Amino acid sequence: TKIPNLLVNGTSGIAVGMATNMAPHNLSEAVDAICAYIDNREITIDELMKHIIAPDFPTGGIIYGYEGVRDAFHTGRGRIVLRAKVSFEEIGNRNAIIVTEIPYQVNKAEMIARTAELVKDEKIPGIYEIRDESDRNGLRVVYELKNDAIPNVVLNLLYKYTSLQTSFSVNNIALVHGRPEQLNLKDIIHH
């Protein structure tokens, strides 16, 4: 069976004078949108967006704000801000920030090493210890905080200085009958 590989898997590539960066999407949502397009060729992009709500990144994370997604679906270009999925816990007598999902294309080991450097350089005060407790059950990075640290303040500094918040720049350029074209969501589904 043919499946919408470009839409589902996404891709990135660089050629001479142009680049492409397409986000991955959920297979069920993509198939639903294609079926809706087959039923109604005049369907609008906003109607298609009821089926494909947003890109579906395999490492999880949270899309922060919807404007970039809307731009990407309507024009083929957009900047999607991604944040790690975090929660707060109390470990012993200390507060901790727990990361269970990281943004797409972020290397966990590099992220932890960079954060440790920032803590050492006192750019991010308030972190007592960083531990990687990931195992076969899933990702878990623990930022144990100092007793006087305010968890939300530390979290905002982590978003600002580390890859706990990144952006994914969508640029949907694909070859259509041998010519590169900027494609919106409806164009991709059509082709």
PDB file of N, CA and C in Angstrom, residues 72-175:
ATOM      1  N   ALA A  72       3.256  26.984   9.068  1.00  0.00           N
ATOM      2  CA  ALA A  72       3.825  25.863   8.305  1.00  0.00           C
ATOM      3  C   ALA A  72       2.760  25.178   7.450  1.00  0.00           C
ATOM      4  N   PHE A  73       1.567  24.980   8.009  1.00  0.00           N
ATOM      5  CA  PHE A  73       0.504  24.310   7.257  1.00  0.00           C
ATOM      6  C   PHE A  73      -0.038  25.192   6.126  1.00  0.00           C
ATOM      7  N   HIS A  74      -0.107  26.507   6.348  1.00  0.00           N
ATOM      8  CA  HIS A  74      -0.685  27.406   5.348  1.00  0.00           C
ATOM      9  C   HIS A  74       0.304  27.813   4.269  1.00  0.00           C
ATOM     10  N   THR A  75       1.574  27.992   4.617  1.00  0.00           N
ATOM     11  CA  THR A  75       2.540  28.522   3.648  1.00  0.00           C
ATOM     12  C   THR A  75       3.667  27.556   3.298  1.00  0.00           C
ATOM     13  N   GLY A  76       3.875  26.533   4.123  1.00  0.00           N
ATOM     14  CA  GLY A  76       5.009  25.640   3.901  1.00  0.00           C
ATOM     15  C   GLY A  76       6.261  26.081   4.635  1.00  0.00           C
ATOM     16  N   ARG A  77       6.166  27.188   5.371  1.00  0.00           N
ATOM     17  CA  ARG A  77       7.284  27.680   6.190  1.00  0.00           C
ATOM     18  C   ARG A  77       6.738  28.080   7.549  1.00  0.00           C
ATOM     19  N   GLY A  78       7.498  27.758   8.600  1.00  0.00           N
ATOM     20  CA  GLY A  78       7.079  28.158   9.943  1.00  0.00           C
ATOM     21  C   GLY A  78       8.107  27.738  10.972  1.00  0.00           C
ATOM     22  N   ARG A  79       8.079  28.412  12.101  1.00  0.00           N
ATOM     23  CA  ARG A  79       9.027  28.100  13.181  1.00  0.00           C
ATOM     24  C   ARG A  79       8.239  27.555  14.362  1.00  0.00           C
ATOM     25  N   ILE A  80       8.426  26.276  14.652  1.00  0.00           N
ATOM     26  CA  ILE A  80       7.691  25.606  15.724  1.00  0.00           C
ATOM     27  C   ILE A  80       8.590  25.527  16.954  1.00  0.00           C
ATOM     28  N   VAL A  81       8.135  26.093  18.065  1.00  0.00           N
ATOM     29  CA  VAL A  81       8.905  26.072  19.306  1.00  0.00           C
ATOM     30  C   VAL A  81       8.539  24.806  20.077  1.00  0.00           C
ATOM     31  N   LEU A  82       9.562  24.046  20.464  1.00  0.00           N
ATOM     32  CA  LEU A  82       9.365  22.792  21.196  1.00  0.00           C
ATOM     33  C   LEU A  82       9.972  22.896  22.583  1.00  0.00           C
ATOM     34  N   ARG A  83       9.259  22.370  23.564  1.00  0.00           N
ATOM     35  CA  ARG A  83       9.771  22.336  24.931  1.00  0.00           C
ATOM     36  C   ARG A  83       9.752  20.910  25.450  1.00  0.00           C
ATOM     37  N   ALA A  84      10.671  20.641  26.361  1.00  0.00           N
ATOM     38  CA  ALA A  84      10.699  19.342  27.023  1.00  0.00           C
ATOM     39  C   ALA A  84       9.462  19.202  27.904  1.00  0.00           C
ATOM     40  N   LYS A  85       9.043  17.970  28.133  1.00  0.00           N
ATOM     41  CA  LYS A  85       7.930  17.709  29.056  1.00  0.00           C
ATOM     42  C   LYS A  85       8.532  17.566  30.450  1.00  0.00           C
ATOM     43  N   VAL A  86       8.117  18.440  31.364  1.00  0.00           N
ATOM     44  CA  VAL A  86       8.707  18.462  32.705  1.00  0.00           C
ATOM     45  C   VAL A  86       7.626  18.373  33.772  1.00  0.00           C
ATOM     46  N   SER A  87       8.053  17.956  34.951  1.00  0.00           N
ATOM     47  CA  SER A  87       7.178  17.965  36.122  1.00  0.00           C
ATOM     48  C   SER A  87       8.047  18.290  37.331  1.00  0.00           C
ATOM     49  N   PHE A  88       7.396  18.624  38.425  1.00  0.00           N
ATOM     50  CA  PHE A  88       8.106  18.936  39.658  1.00  0.00           C
ATOM     51  C   PHE A  88       7.855  17.823  40.661  1.00  0.00           C
ATOM     52  N   GLU A  89       8.908  17.430  41.374  1.00  0.00           N
ATOM     53  CA  GLU A  89       8.797  16.411  42.416  1.00  0.00           C
ATOM     54  C   GLU A  89       9.595  16.860  43.626  1.00  0.00           C
ATOM     55  N   GLU A  90       9.298  16.225  44.744  1.00  0.00           N
ATOM     56  CA  GLU A  90      10.102  16.454  45.931  1.00  0.00           C
ATOM     57  C   GLU A  90      10.893  15.169  46.188  1.00  0.00           C
ATOM     58  N   ILE A  91      12.209  15.284  46.202  1.00  0.00           N
ATOM     59  CA  ILE A  91      13.081  14.132  46.450  1.00  0.00           C
ATOM     60  C   ILE A  91      13.810  14.402  47.752  1.00  0.00           C
ATOM     61  N   GLY A  92      13.500  13.610  48.770  1.00  0.00           N
ATOM     62  CA  GLY A  92      14.052  13.876  50.097  1.00  0.00           C
ATOM     63  C   GLY A  92      13.492  15.202  50.586  1.00  0.00           C
ATOM     64  N   ASN A  93      14.370  16.125  50.915  1.00  0.00           N
ATOM     65  CA  ASN A  93      13.905  17.444  51.349  1.00  0.00           C
ATOM     66  C   ASN A  93      14.156  18.510  50.274  1.00  0.00           C
ATOM     67  N   ARG A  94      14.425  18.069  49.037  1.00  0.00           N
ATOM     68  CA  ARG A  94      14.727  19.007  47.947  1.00  0.00           C
ATOM     69  C   ARG A  94      13.665  18.925  46.848  1.00  0.00           C
ATOM     70  N   ASN A  95      13.433  20.076  46.210  1.00  0.00           N
ATOM     71  CA  ASN A  95      12.597  20.100  45.014  1.00  0.00           C
ATOM     72  C   ASN A  95      13.430  19.624  43.835  1.00  0.00           C
ATOM     73  N   ALA A  96      12.761  19.054  42.843  1.00  0.00           N
ATOM     74  CA  ALA A  96      13.463  18.584  41.647  1.00  0.00           C
ATOM     75  C   ALA A  96      12.608  18.850  40.415  1.00  0.00           C
ATOM     76  N   ILE A  97      13.297  19.118  39.317  1.00  0.00           N
ATOM     77  CA  ILE A  97      12.645  19.241  38.011  1.00  0.00           C
ATOM     78  C   ILE A  97      12.931  17.934  37.282  1.00  0.00           C
ATOM     79  N   ILE A  98      11.871  17.245  36.854  1.00  0.00           N
ATOM     80  CA  ILE A  98      11.997  15.951  36.189  1.00  0.00           C
ATOM     81  C   ILE A  98      11.641  16.121  34.717  1.00  0.00           C
ATOM     82  N   VAL A  99      12.542  15.724  33.831  1.00  0.00           N
ATOM     83  CA  VAL A  99      12.309  15.786  32.386  1.00  0.00           C
ATOM     84  C   VAL A  99      12.020  14.366  31.895  1.00  0.00           C
ATOM     85  N   THR A 100      10.855  14.194  31.230  1.00  0.00           N
ATOM     86  CA  THR A 100      10.481  12.861  30.740  1.00  0.00           C
ATOM     87  C   THR A 100      10.410  12.780  29.213  1.00  0.00           C
ATOM     88  N   GLU A 101      10.403  13.930  28.549  1.00  0.00           N
ATOM     89  CA  GLU A 101      10.450  13.963  27.088  1.00  0.00           C
ATOM     90  C   GLU A 101      11.285  15.170  26.679  1.00  0.00           C
ATOM     91  N   ILE A 102      12.116  15.000  25.646  1.00  0.00           N
ATOM     92  CA  ILE A 102      12.945  16.116  25.189  1.00  0.00           C
ATOM     93  C   ILE A 102      12.540  16.513  23.766  1.00  0.00           C
ATOM     94  N   PRO A 103      12.858  17.736  23.361  1.00  0.00           N
ATOM     95  CA  PRO A 103      12.504  18.164  22.000  1.00  0.00           C
ATOM     96  C   PRO A 103      13.163  17.294  20.931  1.00  0.00           C
ATOM     97  N   TYR A 104      12.565  17.320  19.759  1.00  0.00           N
ATOM     98  CA  TYR A 104      13.017  16.556  18.595  1.00  0.00           C
ATOM     99  C   TYR A 104      14.442  16.944  18.221  1.00  0.00           C
ATOM    100  N   GLN A 105      15.252  15.963  17.905  1.00  0.00           N
ATOM    101  CA  GLN A 105      16.631  16.116  17.433  1.00  0.00           C
ATOM    102  C   GLN A 105      17.573  16.706  18.483  1.00  0.00           C
ATOM    103  N   VAL A 106      17.230  16.571  19.767  1.00  0.00           N
ATOM    104  CA  VAL A 106      18.123  17.002  20.849  1.00  0.00           C
ATOM    105  C   VAL A 106      18.848  15.769  21.369  1.00  0.00           C
ATOM    106  N   ASN A 107      20.174  15.873  21.476  1.00  0.00           N
ATOM    107  CA  ASN A 107      20.979  14.785  22.025  1.00  0.00           C
ATOM    108  C   ASN A 107      20.989  14.922  23.547  1.00  0.00           C
ATOM    109  N   LYS A 108      20.470  13.908  24.230  1.00  0.00           N
ATOM    110  CA  LYS A 108      20.322  13.971  25.688  1.00  0.00           C
ATOM    111  C   LYS A 108      21.659  14.160  26.394  1.00  0.00           C
ATOM    112  N   ALA A 109      22.669  13.418  26.001  1.00  0.00           N
ATOM    113  CA  ALA A 109      23.981  13.498  26.664  1.00  0.00           C
ATOM    114  C   ALA A 109      24.598  14.890  26.504  1.00  0.00           C
ATOM    115  N   GLU A 110      24.504  15.448  25.288  1.00  0.00           N
ATOM    116  CA  GLU A 110      25.032  16.796  25.054  1.00  0.00           C
ATOM    117  C   GLU A 110      24.252  17.835  25.850  1.00  0.00           C
ATOM    118  N   MET A 111      22.939  17.643  25.951  1.00  0.00           N
ATOM    119  CA  MET A 111      22.093  18.569  26.707  1.00  0.00           C
ATOM    120  C   MET A 111      22.497  18.578  28.181  1.00  0.00           C
ATOM    121  N   ILE A 112      22.725  17.403  28.744  1.00  0.00           N
ATOM    122  CA  ILE A 112      23.109  17.298  30.152  1.00  0.00           C
ATOM    123  C   ILE A 112      24.495  17.907  30.375  1.00  0.00           C
ATOM    124  N   ALA A 113      25.430  17.616  29.473  1.00  0.00           N
ATOM    125  CA  ALA A 113      26.797  18.160  29.600  1.00  0.00           C
ATOM    126  C   ALA A 113      26.786  19.681  29.514  1.00  0.00           C
ATOM    127  N   ARG A 114      26.021  20.217  28.569  1.00  0.00           N
ATOM    128  CA  ARG A 114      25.932  21.676  28.413  1.00  0.00           C
ATOM    129  C   ARG A 114      25.305  22.314  29.654  1.00  0.00           C
ATOM    130  N   THR A 115      24.279  21.686  30.196  1.00  0.00           N
ATOM    131  CA  THR A 115      23.632  22.208  31.407  1.00  0.00           C
ATOM    132  C   THR A 115      24.604  22.199  32.575  1.00  0.00           C
ATOM    133  N   ALA A 116      25.391  21.135  32.704  1.00  0.00           N
ATOM    134  CA  ALA A 116      26.382  21.045  33.782  1.00  0.00           C
ATOM    135  C   ALA A 116      27.400  22.180  33.666  1.00  0.00           C
ATOM    136  N   GLU A 117      27.827  22.503  32.432  1.00  0.00           N
ATOM    137  CA  GLU A 117      28.750  23.626  32.219  1.00  0.00           C
ATOM    138  C   GLU A 117      28.122  24.944  32.671  1.00  0.00           C
ATOM    139  N   LEU A 118      26.861  25.155  32.321  1.00  0.00           N
ATOM    140  CA  LEU A 118      26.170  26.389  32.689  1.00  0.00           C
ATOM    141  C   LEU A 118      26.004  26.513  34.196  1.00  0.00           C
ATOM    142  N   VAL A 119      25.759  25.386  34.869  1.00  0.00           N
ATOM    143  CA  VAL A 119      25.640  25.385  36.330  1.00  0.00           C
ATOM    144  C   VAL A 119      26.999  25.722  36.943  1.00  0.00           C
ATOM    145  N   LYS A 120      28.052  25.112  36.406  1.00  0.00           N
ATOM    146  CA  LYS A 120      29.407  25.363  36.905  1.00  0.00           C
ATOM    147  C   LYS A 120      29.812  26.822  36.719  1.00  0.00           C
ATOM    148  N   ASP A 121      29.421  27.409  35.578  1.00  0.00           N
ATOM    149  CA  ASP A 121      29.735  28.812  35.288  1.00  0.00           C
ATOM    150  C   ASP A 121      28.772  29.778  35.971  1.00  0.00           C
ATOM    151  N   GLU A 122      27.841  29.251  36.739  1.00  0.00           N
ATOM    152  CA  GLU A 122      26.853  30.020  37.510  1.00  0.00           C
ATOM    153  C   GLU A 122      25.904  30.836  36.637  1.00  0.00           C
ATOM    154  N   LYS A 123      25.700  30.385  35.381  1.00  0.00           N
ATOM    155  CA  LYS A 123      24.682  30.996  34.522  1.00  0.00           C
ATOM    156  C   LYS A 123      23.296  30.536  34.952  1.00  0.00           C
ATOM    157  N   ILE A 124      23.228  29.300  35.443  1.00  0.00           N
ATOM    158  CA  ILE A 124      21.966  28.769  35.959  1.00  0.00           C
ATOM    159  C   ILE A 124      22.187  28.425  37.428  1.00  0.00           C
ATOM    160  N   PRO A 125      21.919  29.364  38.335  1.00  0.00           N
ATOM    161  CA  PRO A 125      22.069  29.066  39.757  1.00  0.00           C
ATOM    162  C   PRO A 125      20.864  28.260  40.249  1.00  0.00           C
ATOM    163  N   GLY A 126      21.043  27.568  41.349  1.00  0.00           N
ATOM    164  CA  GLY A 126      19.916  26.872  41.951  1.00  0.00           C
ATOM    165  C   GLY A 126      19.891  25.377  41.721  1.00  0.00           C
ATOM    166  N   ILE A 127      20.766  24.866  40.848  1.00  0.00           N
ATOM    167  CA  ILE A 127      20.787  23.418  40.615  1.00  0.00           C
ATOM    168  C   ILE A 127      21.873  22.798  41.481  1.00  0.00           C
ATOM    169  N   TYR A 128      21.460  21.817  42.286  1.00  0.00           N
ATOM    170  CA  TYR A 128      22.369  21.127  43.193  1.00  0.00           C
ATOM    171  C   TYR A 128      23.040  19.956  42.484  1.00  0.00           C
ATOM    172  N   GLU A 129      22.242  19.198  41.723  1.00  0.00           N
ATOM    173  CA  GLU A 129      22.780  17.994  41.073  1.00  0.00           C
ATOM    174  C   GLU A 129      21.939  17.657  39.845  1.00  0.00           C
ATOM    175  N   ILE A 130      22.602  17.099  38.821  1.00  0.00           N
ATOM    176  CA  ILE A 130      21.916  16.633  37.613  1.00  0.00           C
ATOM    177  C   ILE A 130      22.165  15.132  37.496  1.00  0.00           C
ATOM    178  N   ARG A 131      21.081  14.366  37.348  1.00  0.00           N
ATOM    179  CA  ARG A 131      21.219  12.915  37.202  1.00  0.00           C
ATOM    180  C   ARG A 131      20.420  12.423  36.004  1.00  0.00           C
ATOM    181  N   ASP A 132      21.014  11.496  35.264  1.00  0.00           N
ATOM    182  CA  ASP A 132      20.303  10.833  34.174  1.00  0.00           C
ATOM    183  C   ASP A 132      19.822   9.492  34.703  1.00  0.00           C
ATOM    184  N   GLU A 133      18.536   9.390  34.956  1.00  0.00           N
ATOM    185  CA  GLU A 133      17.957   8.153  35.487  1.00  0.00           C
ATOM    186  C   GLU A 133      17.194   7.397  34.400  1.00  0.00           C
ATOM    187  N   SER A 134      17.528   7.639  33.140  1.00  0.00           N
ATOM    188  CA  SER A 134      16.856   6.963  32.026  1.00  0.00           C
ATOM    189  C   SER A 134      17.188   5.483  32.052  1.00  0.00           C
ATOM    190  N   ASP A 135      16.213   4.690  31.681  1.00  0.00           N
ATOM    191  CA  ASP A 135      16.420   3.246  31.569  1.00  0.00           C
ATOM    192  C   ASP A 135      15.533   2.713  30.457  1.00  0.00           C
ATOM    193  N   ARG A 136      15.361   1.404  30.408  1.00  0.00           N
ATOM    194  CA  ARG A 136      14.554   0.836  29.323  1.00  0.00           C
ATOM    195  C   ARG A 136      13.083   1.230  29.406  1.00  0.00           C
ATOM    196  N   ASN A 137      12.661   1.737  30.553  1.00  0.00           N
ATOM    197  CA  ASN A 137      11.266   2.168  30.706  1.00  0.00           C
ATOM    198  C   ASN A 137      11.030   3.575  30.179  1.00  0.00           C
ATOM    199  N   GLY A 138      12.090   4.314  29.909  1.00  0.00           N
ATOM    200  CA  GLY A 138      11.911   5.642  29.344  1.00  0.00           C
ATOM    201  C   GLY A 138      12.939   6.641  29.830  1.00  0.00           C
ATOM    202  N   LEU A 139      12.812   7.842  29.287  1.00  0.00           N
ATOM    203  CA  LEU A 139      13.742   8.911  29.604  1.00  0.00           C
ATOM    204  C   LEU A 139      13.357   9.567  30.931  1.00  0.00           C
ATOM    205  N   ARG A 140      14.361   9.866  31.745  1.00  0.00           N
ATOM    206  CA  ARG A 140      14.139  10.579  33.008  1.00  0.00           C
ATOM    207  C   ARG A 140      15.438  11.279  33.394  1.00  0.00           C
ATOM    208  N   VAL A 141      15.421  12.600  33.299  1.00  0.00           N
ATOM    209  CA  VAL A 141      16.560  13.414  33.714  1.00  0.00           C
ATOM    210  C   VAL A 141      16.101  14.222  34.915  1.00  0.00           C
ATOM    211  N   VAL A 142      16.883  14.166  35.999  1.00  0.00           N
ATOM    212  CA  VAL A 142      16.518  14.833  37.247  1.00  0.00           C
ATOM    213  C   VAL A 142      17.457  16.009  37.494  1.00  0.00           C
ATOM    214  N   TYR A 143      16.859  17.185  37.657  1.00  0.00           N
ATOM    215  CA  TYR A 143      17.604  18.379  38.067  1.00  0.00           C
ATOM    216  C   TYR A 143      17.218  18.630  39.527  1.00  0.00           C
ATOM    217  N   GLU A 144      18.069  18.198  40.446  1.00  0.00           N
ATOM    218  CA  GLU A 144      17.793  18.398  41.865  1.00  0.00           C
ATOM    219  C   GLU A 144      18.199  19.824  42.231  1.00  0.00           C
ATOM    220  N   LEU A 145      17.323  20.525  42.931  1.00  0.00           N
ATOM    221  CA  LEU A 145      17.537  21.941  43.192  1.00  0.00           C
ATOM    222  C   LEU A 145      18.086  22.192  44.592  1.00  0.00           C
ATOM    223  N   LYS A 146      18.763  23.324  44.728  1.00  0.00           N
ATOM    224  CA  LYS A 146      19.230  23.759  46.047  1.00  0.00           C
ATOM    225  C   LYS A 146      18.017  24.156  46.878  1.00  0.00           C
ATOM    226  N   ASN A 147      18.190  24.175  48.207  1.00  0.00           N
ATOM    227  CA  ASN A 147      17.064  24.443  49.096  1.00  0.00           C
ATOM    228  C   ASN A 147      16.431  25.813  48.892  1.00  0.00           C
ATOM    229  N   ASP A 148      17.236  26.817  48.504  1.00  0.00           N
ATOM    230  CA  ASP A 148      16.696  28.174  48.361  1.00  0.00           C
ATOM    231  C   ASP A 148      16.217  28.485  46.935  1.00  0.00           C
ATOM    232  N   ALA A 149      16.286  27.524  46.034  1.00  0.00           N
ATOM    233  CA  ALA A 149      15.929  27.756  44.623  1.00  0.00           C
ATOM    234  C   ALA A 149      14.421  27.707  44.425  1.00  0.00           C
ATOM    235  N   ILE A 150      13.947  28.561  43.523  1.00  0.00           N
ATOM    236  CA  ILE A 150      12.530  28.568  43.144  1.00  0.00           C
ATOM    237  C   ILE A 150      12.402  27.767  41.848  1.00  0.00           C
ATOM    238  N   PRO A 151      11.670  26.634  41.883  1.00  0.00           N
ATOM    239  CA  PRO A 151      11.621  25.733  40.725  1.00  0.00           C
ATOM    240  C   PRO A 151      11.249  26.400  39.394  1.00  0.00           C
ATOM    241  N   ASN A 152      10.234  27.262  39.385  1.00  0.00           N
ATOM    242  CA  ASN A 152       9.820  27.898  38.117  1.00  0.00           C
ATOM    243  C   ASN A 152      10.885  28.822  37.556  1.00  0.00           C
ATOM    244  N   VAL A 153      11.622  29.494  38.427  1.00  0.00           N
ATOM    245  CA  VAL A 153      12.701  30.383  37.973  1.00  0.00           C
ATOM    246  C   VAL A 153      13.814  29.554  37.335  1.00  0.00           C
ATOM    247  N   VAL A 154      14.198  28.471  37.983  1.00  0.00           N
ATOM    248  CA  VAL A 154      15.241  27.591  37.436  1.00  0.00           C
ATOM    249  C   VAL A 154      14.777  26.992  36.112  1.00  0.00           C
ATOM    250  N   LEU A 155      13.516  26.570  36.045  1.00  0.00           N
ATOM    251  CA  LEU A 155      12.987  25.986  34.809  1.00  0.00           C
ATOM    252  C   LEU A 155      13.040  26.996  33.664  1.00  0.00           C
ATOM    253  N   ASN A 156      12.668  28.245  33.935  1.00  0.00           N
ATOM    254  CA  ASN A 156      12.724  29.267  32.887  1.00  0.00           C
ATOM    255  C   ASN A 156      14.157  29.516  32.419  1.00  0.00           C
ATOM    256  N   LEU A 157      15.122  29.455  33.334  1.00  0.00           N
ATOM    257  CA  LEU A 157      16.531  29.591  32.942  1.00  0.00           C
ATOM    258  C   LEU A 157      16.969  28.398  32.097  1.00  0.00           C
ATOM    259  N   LEU A 158      16.503  27.202  32.445  1.00  0.00           N
ATOM    260  CA  LEU A 158      16.814  26.009  31.647  1.00  0.00           C
ATOM    261  C   LEU A 158      16.244  26.150  30.235  1.00  0.00           C
ATOM    262  N   TYR A 159      15.006  26.637  30.126  1.00  0.00           N
ATOM    263  CA  TYR A 159      14.421  26.861  28.800  1.00  0.00           C
ATOM    264  C   TYR A 159      15.238  27.887  28.015  1.00  0.00           C
ATOM    265  N   LYS A 160      15.685  28.931  28.691  1.00  0.00           N
ATOM    266  CA  LYS A 160      16.401  30.019  28.021  1.00  0.00           C
ATOM    267  C   LYS A 160      17.787  29.597  27.531  1.00  0.00           C
ATOM    268  N   TYR A 161      18.531  28.879  28.366  1.00  0.00           N
ATOM    269  CA  TYR A 161      19.948  28.620  28.064  1.00  0.00           C
ATOM    270  C   TYR A 161      20.256  27.219  27.536  1.00  0.00           C
ATOM    271  N   THR A 162      19.330  26.277  27.667  1.00  0.00           N
ATOM    272  CA  THR A 162      19.633  24.908  27.239  1.00  0.00           C
ATOM    273  C   THR A 162      18.679  24.462  26.148  1.00  0.00           C
ATOM    274  N   SER A 163      18.887  23.264  25.662  1.00  0.00           N
ATOM    275  CA  SER A 163      18.027  22.735  24.605  1.00  0.00           C
ATOM    276  C   SER A 163      16.760  22.080  25.162  1.00  0.00           C
ATOM    277  N   LEU A 164      16.374  22.405  26.395  1.00  0.00           N
ATOM    278  CA  LEU A 164      15.049  22.000  26.874  1.00  0.00           C
ATOM    279  C   LEU A 164      13.976  22.760  26.098  1.00  0.00           C
ATOM    280  N   GLN A 165      14.367  23.859  25.464  1.00  0.00           N
ATOM    281  CA  GLN A 165      13.485  24.551  24.527  1.00  0.00           C
ATOM    282  C   GLN A 165      14.276  24.788  23.252  1.00  0.00           C
ATOM    283  N   THR A 166      13.736  24.310  22.139  1.00  0.00           N
ATOM    284  CA  THR A 166      14.380  24.507  20.842  1.00  0.00           C
ATOM    285  C   THR A 166      13.301  24.918  19.840  1.00  0.00           C
ATOM    286  N   SER A 167      13.731  25.201  18.643  1.00  0.00           N
ATOM    287  CA  SER A 167      12.742  25.466  17.602  1.00  0.00           C
ATOM    288  C   SER A 167      13.044  24.583  16.396  1.00  0.00           C
ATOM    289  N   PHE A 168      11.987  24.233  15.702  1.00  0.00           N
ATOM    290  CA  PHE A 168      12.088  23.422  14.489  1.00  0.00           C
ATOM    291  C   PHE A 168      11.578  24.301  13.349  1.00  0.00           C
ATOM    292  N   SER A 169      12.459  24.651  12.428  1.00  0.00           N
ATOM    293  CA  SER A 169      12.078  25.511  11.312  1.00  0.00           C
ATOM    294  C   SER A 169      11.591  24.671  10.145  1.00  0.00           C
ATOM    295  N   VAL A 170      10.297  24.738   9.900  1.00  0.00           N
ATOM    296  CA  VAL A 170       9.698  23.981   8.797  1.00  0.00           C
ATOM    297  C   VAL A 170       9.951  24.724   7.500  1.00  0.00           C
ATOM    298  N   ASN A 171      10.394  23.989   6.488  1.00  0.00           N
ATOM    299  CA  ASN A 171      10.590  24.526   5.149  1.00  0.00           C
ATOM    300  C   ASN A 171      10.235  23.409   4.179  1.00  0.00           C
ATOM    301  N   ASN A 172       8.966  23.370   3.784  1.00  0.00           N
ATOM    302  CA  ASN A 172       8.455  22.260   2.974  1.00  0.00           C
ATOM    303  C   ASN A 172       8.771  22.446   1.491  1.00  0.00           C
ATOM    304  N   ILE A 173      10.003  22.171   1.126  1.00  0.00           N
ATOM    305  CA  ILE A 173      10.374  22.201  -0.288  1.00  0.00           C
ATOM    306  C   ILE A 173      10.536  20.755  -0.742  1.00  0.00           C
ATOM    307  N   ALA A 174       9.821  20.420  -1.814  1.00  0.00           N
ATOM    308  CA  ALA A 174       9.903  19.061  -2.349  1.00  0.00           C
ATOM    309  C   ALA A 174       9.936  19.136  -3.871  1.00  0.00           C
ATOM    310  N   LEU A 175      10.440  18.085  -4.487  1.00  0.00           N
ATOM    311  CA  LEU A 175      10.471  18.032  -5.948  1.00  0.00           C
ATOM    312  C   LEU A 175       9.106  17.597  -6.461  1.00  0.00           C
TER     313      LEU A 175
END
